[in-house]
XYZ file of C-alpha atoms in Angstrom:
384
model
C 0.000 0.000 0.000
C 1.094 3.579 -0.855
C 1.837 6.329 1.769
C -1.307 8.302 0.728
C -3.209 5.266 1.292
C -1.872 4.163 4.563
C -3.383 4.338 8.154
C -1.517 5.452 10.895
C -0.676 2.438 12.997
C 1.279 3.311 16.705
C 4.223 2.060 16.360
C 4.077 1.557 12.921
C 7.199 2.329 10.805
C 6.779 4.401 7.302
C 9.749 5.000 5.088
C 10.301 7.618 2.733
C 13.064 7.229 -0.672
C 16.802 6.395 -0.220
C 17.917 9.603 -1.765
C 19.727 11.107 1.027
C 18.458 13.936 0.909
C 14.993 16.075 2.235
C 13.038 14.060 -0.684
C 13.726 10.861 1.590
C 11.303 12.462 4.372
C 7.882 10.405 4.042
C 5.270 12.521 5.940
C 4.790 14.664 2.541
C 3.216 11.897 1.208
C 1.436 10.607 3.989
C -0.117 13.550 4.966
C 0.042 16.269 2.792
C 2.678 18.404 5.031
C 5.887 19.638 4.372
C 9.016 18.156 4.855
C 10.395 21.145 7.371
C 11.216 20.604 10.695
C 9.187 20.483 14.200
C 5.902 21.241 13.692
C 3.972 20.258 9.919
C 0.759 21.438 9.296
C -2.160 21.516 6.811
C -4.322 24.882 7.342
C -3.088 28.201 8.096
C -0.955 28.912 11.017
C -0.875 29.515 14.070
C -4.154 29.720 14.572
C -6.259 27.139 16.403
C -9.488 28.164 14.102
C -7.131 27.856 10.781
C -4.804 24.805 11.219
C -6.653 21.585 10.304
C -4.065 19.228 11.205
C -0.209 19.264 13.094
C 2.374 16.547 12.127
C 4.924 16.676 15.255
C 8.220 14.784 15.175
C 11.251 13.929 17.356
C 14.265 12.579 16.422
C 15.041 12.255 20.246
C 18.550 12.672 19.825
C 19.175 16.345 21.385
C 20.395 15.780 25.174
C 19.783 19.997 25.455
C 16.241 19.497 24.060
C 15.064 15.883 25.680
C 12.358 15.168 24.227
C 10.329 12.004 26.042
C 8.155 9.435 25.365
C 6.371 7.749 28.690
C 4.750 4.786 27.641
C 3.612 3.779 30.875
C 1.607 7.199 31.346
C 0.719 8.060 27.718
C 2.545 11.591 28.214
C 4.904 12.822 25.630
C 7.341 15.917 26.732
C 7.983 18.440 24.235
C 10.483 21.203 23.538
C 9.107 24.043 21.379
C 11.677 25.311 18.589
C 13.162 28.681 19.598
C 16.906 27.340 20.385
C 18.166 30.322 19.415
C 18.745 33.456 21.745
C 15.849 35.313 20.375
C 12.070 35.856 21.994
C 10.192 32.855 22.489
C 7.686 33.438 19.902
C 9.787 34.835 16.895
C 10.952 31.502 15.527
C 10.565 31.347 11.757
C 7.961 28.473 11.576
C 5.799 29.950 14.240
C 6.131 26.960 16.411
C 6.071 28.039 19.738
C 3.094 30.382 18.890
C 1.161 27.148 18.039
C 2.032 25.538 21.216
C 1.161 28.479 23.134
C -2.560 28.714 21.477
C -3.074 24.908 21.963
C -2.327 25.320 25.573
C -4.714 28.040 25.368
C -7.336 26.397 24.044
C -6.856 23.522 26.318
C -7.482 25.580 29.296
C -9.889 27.538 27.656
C -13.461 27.511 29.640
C -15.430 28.086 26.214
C -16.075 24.456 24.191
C -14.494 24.369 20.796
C -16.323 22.652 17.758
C -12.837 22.453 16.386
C -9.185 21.948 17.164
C -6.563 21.032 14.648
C -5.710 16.942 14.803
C -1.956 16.432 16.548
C -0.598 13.572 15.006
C 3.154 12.742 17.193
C 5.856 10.630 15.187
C 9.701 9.513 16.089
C 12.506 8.829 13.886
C 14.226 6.269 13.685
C 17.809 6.481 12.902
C 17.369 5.451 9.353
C 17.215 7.714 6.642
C 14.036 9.902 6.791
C 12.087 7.172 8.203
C 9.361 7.424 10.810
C 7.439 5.622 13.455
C 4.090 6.935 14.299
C 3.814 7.275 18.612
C 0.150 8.390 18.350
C -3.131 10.534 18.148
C -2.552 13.273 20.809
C -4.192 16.415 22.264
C -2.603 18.622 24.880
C -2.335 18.916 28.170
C -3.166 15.989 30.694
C -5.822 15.282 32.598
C -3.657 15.824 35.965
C -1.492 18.741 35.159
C -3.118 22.593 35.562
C -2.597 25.861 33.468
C 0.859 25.785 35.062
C 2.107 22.455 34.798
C 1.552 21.485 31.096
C 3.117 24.566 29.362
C 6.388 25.987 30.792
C 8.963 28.638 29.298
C 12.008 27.936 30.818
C 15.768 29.579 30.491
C 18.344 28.507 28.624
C 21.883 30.029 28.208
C 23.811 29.653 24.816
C 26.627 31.425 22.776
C 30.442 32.350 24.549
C 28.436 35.209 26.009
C 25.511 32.550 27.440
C 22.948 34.996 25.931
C 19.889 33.995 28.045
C 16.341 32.838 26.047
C 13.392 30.920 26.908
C 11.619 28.203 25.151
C 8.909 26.220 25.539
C 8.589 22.706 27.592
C 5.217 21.101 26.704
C 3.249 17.949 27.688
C 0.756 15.968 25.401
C -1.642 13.235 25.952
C -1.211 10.418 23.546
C -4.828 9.013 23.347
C -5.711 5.181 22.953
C -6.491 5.440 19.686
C -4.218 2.443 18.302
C -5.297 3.250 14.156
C -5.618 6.383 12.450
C -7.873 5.328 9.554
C -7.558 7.064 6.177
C -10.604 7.972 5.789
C -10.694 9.792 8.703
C -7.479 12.073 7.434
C -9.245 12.583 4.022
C -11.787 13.906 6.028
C -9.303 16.241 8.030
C -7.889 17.535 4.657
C -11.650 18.681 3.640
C -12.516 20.690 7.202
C -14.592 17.614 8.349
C -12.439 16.384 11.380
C -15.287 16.559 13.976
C -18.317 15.574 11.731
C -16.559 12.799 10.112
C -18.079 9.390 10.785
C -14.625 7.824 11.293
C -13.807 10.150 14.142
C -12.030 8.139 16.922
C -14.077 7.948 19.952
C -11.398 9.390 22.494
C -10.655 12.194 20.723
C -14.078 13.485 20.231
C -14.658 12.893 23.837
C -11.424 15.250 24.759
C -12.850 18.027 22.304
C -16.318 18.268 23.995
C -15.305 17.153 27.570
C -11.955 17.895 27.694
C -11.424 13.619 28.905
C -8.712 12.655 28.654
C -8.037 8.606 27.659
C -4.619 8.044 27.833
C -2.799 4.957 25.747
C -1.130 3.490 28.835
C 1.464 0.502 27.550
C 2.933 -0.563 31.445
C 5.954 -2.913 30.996
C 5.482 -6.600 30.979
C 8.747 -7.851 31.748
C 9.726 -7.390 35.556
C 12.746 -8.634 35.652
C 15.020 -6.515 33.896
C 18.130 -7.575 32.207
C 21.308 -5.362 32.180
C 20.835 -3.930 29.407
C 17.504 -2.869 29.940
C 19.144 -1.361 33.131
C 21.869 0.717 31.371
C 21.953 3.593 28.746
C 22.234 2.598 25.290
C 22.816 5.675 23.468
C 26.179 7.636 23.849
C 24.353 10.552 25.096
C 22.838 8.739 27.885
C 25.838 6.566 28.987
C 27.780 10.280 29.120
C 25.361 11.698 31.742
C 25.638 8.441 33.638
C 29.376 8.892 33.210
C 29.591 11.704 35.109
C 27.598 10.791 37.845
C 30.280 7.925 38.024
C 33.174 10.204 37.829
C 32.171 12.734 39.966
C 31.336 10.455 43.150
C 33.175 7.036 42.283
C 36.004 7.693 44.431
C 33.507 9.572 47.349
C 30.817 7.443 47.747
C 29.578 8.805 50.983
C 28.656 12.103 48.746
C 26.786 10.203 45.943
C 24.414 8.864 49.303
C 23.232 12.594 49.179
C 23.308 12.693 45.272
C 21.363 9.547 45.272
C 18.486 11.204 48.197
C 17.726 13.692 45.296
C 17.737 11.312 42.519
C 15.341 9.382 44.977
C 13.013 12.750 45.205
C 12.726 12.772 41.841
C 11.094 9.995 41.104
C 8.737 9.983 44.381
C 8.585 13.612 45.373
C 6.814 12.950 48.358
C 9.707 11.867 49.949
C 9.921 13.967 53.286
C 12.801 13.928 55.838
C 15.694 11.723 55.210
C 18.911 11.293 56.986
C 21.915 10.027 56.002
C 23.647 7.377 58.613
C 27.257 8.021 59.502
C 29.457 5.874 57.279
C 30.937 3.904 60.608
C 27.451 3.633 61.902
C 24.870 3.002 58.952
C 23.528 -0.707 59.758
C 23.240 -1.594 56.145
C 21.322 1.385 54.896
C 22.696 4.728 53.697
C 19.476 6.612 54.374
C 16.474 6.610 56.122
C 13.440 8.451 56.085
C 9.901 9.128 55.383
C 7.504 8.822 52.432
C 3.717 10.908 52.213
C 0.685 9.200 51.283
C -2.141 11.190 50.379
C -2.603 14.726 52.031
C -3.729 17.099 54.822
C -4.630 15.691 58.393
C -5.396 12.501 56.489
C -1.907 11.657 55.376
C 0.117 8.788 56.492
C 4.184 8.367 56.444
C 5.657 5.342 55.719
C 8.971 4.204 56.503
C 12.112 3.351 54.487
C 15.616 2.448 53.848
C 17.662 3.908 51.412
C 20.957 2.114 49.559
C 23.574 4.196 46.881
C 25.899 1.892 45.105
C 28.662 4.162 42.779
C 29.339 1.307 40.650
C 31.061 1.611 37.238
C 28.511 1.026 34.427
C 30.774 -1.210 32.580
C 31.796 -2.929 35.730
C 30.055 -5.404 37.817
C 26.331 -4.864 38.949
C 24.721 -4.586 42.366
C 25.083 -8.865 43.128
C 22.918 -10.413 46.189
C 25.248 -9.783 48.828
C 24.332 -6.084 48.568
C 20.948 -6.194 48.366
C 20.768 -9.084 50.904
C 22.283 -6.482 53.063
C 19.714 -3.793 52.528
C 16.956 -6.721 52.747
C 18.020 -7.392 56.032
C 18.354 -4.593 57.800
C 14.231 -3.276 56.585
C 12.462 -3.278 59.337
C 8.618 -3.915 59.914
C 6.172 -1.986 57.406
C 9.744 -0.003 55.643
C 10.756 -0.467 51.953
C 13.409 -0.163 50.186
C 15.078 1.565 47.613
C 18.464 0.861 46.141
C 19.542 3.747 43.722
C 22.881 2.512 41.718
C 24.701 3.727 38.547
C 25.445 0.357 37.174
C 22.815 -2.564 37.459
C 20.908 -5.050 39.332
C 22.750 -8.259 38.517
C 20.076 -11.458 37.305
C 20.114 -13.336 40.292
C 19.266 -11.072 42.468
C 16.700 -9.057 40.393
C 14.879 -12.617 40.285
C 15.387 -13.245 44.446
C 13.850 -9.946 44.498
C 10.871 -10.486 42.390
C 10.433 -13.669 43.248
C 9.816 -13.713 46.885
C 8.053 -9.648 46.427
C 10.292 -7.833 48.604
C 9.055 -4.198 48.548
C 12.069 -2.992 46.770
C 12.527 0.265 44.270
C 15.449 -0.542 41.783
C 16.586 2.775 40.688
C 19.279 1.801 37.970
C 21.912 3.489 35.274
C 18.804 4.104 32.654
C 16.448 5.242 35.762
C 18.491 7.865 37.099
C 19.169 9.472 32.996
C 15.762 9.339 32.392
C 14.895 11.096 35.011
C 17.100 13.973 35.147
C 16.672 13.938 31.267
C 13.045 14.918 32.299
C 13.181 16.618 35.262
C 16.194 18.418 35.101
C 16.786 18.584 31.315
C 20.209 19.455 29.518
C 23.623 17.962 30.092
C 24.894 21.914 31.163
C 21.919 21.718 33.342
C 22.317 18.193 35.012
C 25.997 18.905 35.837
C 24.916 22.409 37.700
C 21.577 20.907 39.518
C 24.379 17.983 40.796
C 27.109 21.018 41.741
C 24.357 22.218 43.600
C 23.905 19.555 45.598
């Protein structure tokens, strides 16, 4: 089947020519966009009321722009395109003045009849090629007005000339196929009225609902290598982490506290035991459930193993020593730079102990999203 007969399957892969050059790019033909950067389009922009549809793509490659897929959530993270030191809404192809009037719309308190269709795709690594990550719509149903659209400040040139750009979060919907009839229908103005409308994206339009495509992992033992960074830009984050406490591991407890709040930010006090004292744990402390005078705190233990990524992983003596030292109702979390070796990953699933394994590819990911650019991962860690 031809590109400009094709559905849009998640996950799918569409190739373009092997010209090596912008011909090879195949969203032209499947939808009727250019073959420009960042945002696509089809209707005049950047108006919501003009633009019919958005083609969005990541190549996920830039560590100061991290873009993010979560498949477990459904939420896609977003950098806008002024990375430049210029104002945040003078970039050539209007970009971040789209994002800022789909935000607006989102939040808007006046129902729209219609919104342009947000189409998210990846690439792949090979030539122009694509895979298609979803249907999405703004926003999520969690985050407020000040959560889902962010300008943030980034410094660039000799001179670090200050800017801002945009940090956005979408909704990918569980829509698993885009039919083609519905996109002919998009081309002609008939998005909404069309009788091949998806379900959950109607629903968001008049209701604002939103459906997320969750996809939770089905494998819970993980193997090293889904443990560790695979991409050079990853493994150098988690390099310098390594570097910069290998030889001081007493400091990377505290480093590994923060890389702890990240993930659960209700995290309250924690104390780190004296290095002659510690019992088997390198922290303990305190973690919020729910809130106000009806909020409990439960108890746990905290471990930090500076381990070389390319060296051996965390084995079952260590985690047999944080094991044994949790005490009635705590849990555990073990936050390492290298890995959880096999045997003890499947000790640990297989008799349930209530262990987090924060790994190598954890700890990038999150700073990645949380923190953001290498510059600003090595000064959030300085900080510490």
């Amino acid at each position: 089947m031809s590109l400009t007969d094709a559905d849009l399957i998640v996950d799918h892969i569409y190739g373009g020519s092997r010209n090596g050059n912008s011909s090879d790019d195949p969203l032209p033909q499947l939808l009727g966009v250019d073959n420009g950067a960042g945002f696509r389009h089809l209707g005049r922009r950047p108006g919501i009321d003009t633009l019919k549809l958005l083609a969005l793509k990541s190549n996920f490659n830039d560590p100061d722009w991290p873009d993010n897929l979560d498949t477990e959530s459904g939420q896609f993270i977003y950098y806008g395109d002024n990375k430049t030191a210029r104002g945040i809404h003078d970039t050539p192809r209007q970009g971040n003045l789209i994002l800022r009037n789909l935000f607006d719309a989102r939040h808007s308190p006046t129902s729209f009849d219609h919104f342009p269709v947000i189409l998210l795709f990846g690439g792949t690594g090979q030539y122009r090629d694509v895979r298609f990550l979803g249907l999405a719509v703004p926003g999520a149903q969690s985050l407020s007005s000040d959560d889902d659209l962010v300008a943030i400040w980034r410094a660039k040139g000799s001179n670090n000339t200050r800017f801002q750009n945009y940090k956005s979060i979408f909704t990918i919907l569980d829509v698993p196929v885009v039919s083609r009839k519905w996109l002919n229908d998009i081309k002609i103005g008939k998005a909404v009225s069309s009788v091949h409308v998806p379900r959950a994206w109607l629903e968001w339009l008049s209701g604002r609902k939103y459906s997320p495509l969750y996809a939770p992992h089905s494998i819970d033992i993980r193997n090293k290598e889904q443990q560790l960074p695979q991409s050079v830009e990853d493994y150098k984050i988690l390099s310098l982490i390594h570097d910069k406490y290998g030889k001081n591991p007493f400091a990377f407890e505290a480093a590994a506290v923060e890389i702890a709040r990240l993930f659960m930010p209700d995290i309250k006090q924690c104390d780190i035991t004296r290095p002659w004292r510690d019992g088997g744990r390198d922290a303990v402390g305190g973690y919020g459930i729910g809130t106000g005078k009806s909020a409990i705190e439960v108890e746990f233990a905290l471990e930090a193993k500076c381990y070389d990524p390319k060296g051996k992983g965390v084995g079952v003596k260590e985690l047999s020593r944080l094991l044994s030292r949790l005490r009635h109702r705590q849990f555990g979390i073990l936050v390492t730079t290298s890995y959880l070796a096999s045997q003890a990953y499947t000790e640990l699933k297989e008799d349930k102990h209530p262990v987090v394994i924060i790994s190598g590819l954890d700890i990038v990911k999150i700073l990645k999203k949380r923190i953001g650019s290498l510059e600003q991962i090595i000064s959030w860690l300085n900080s510490l």
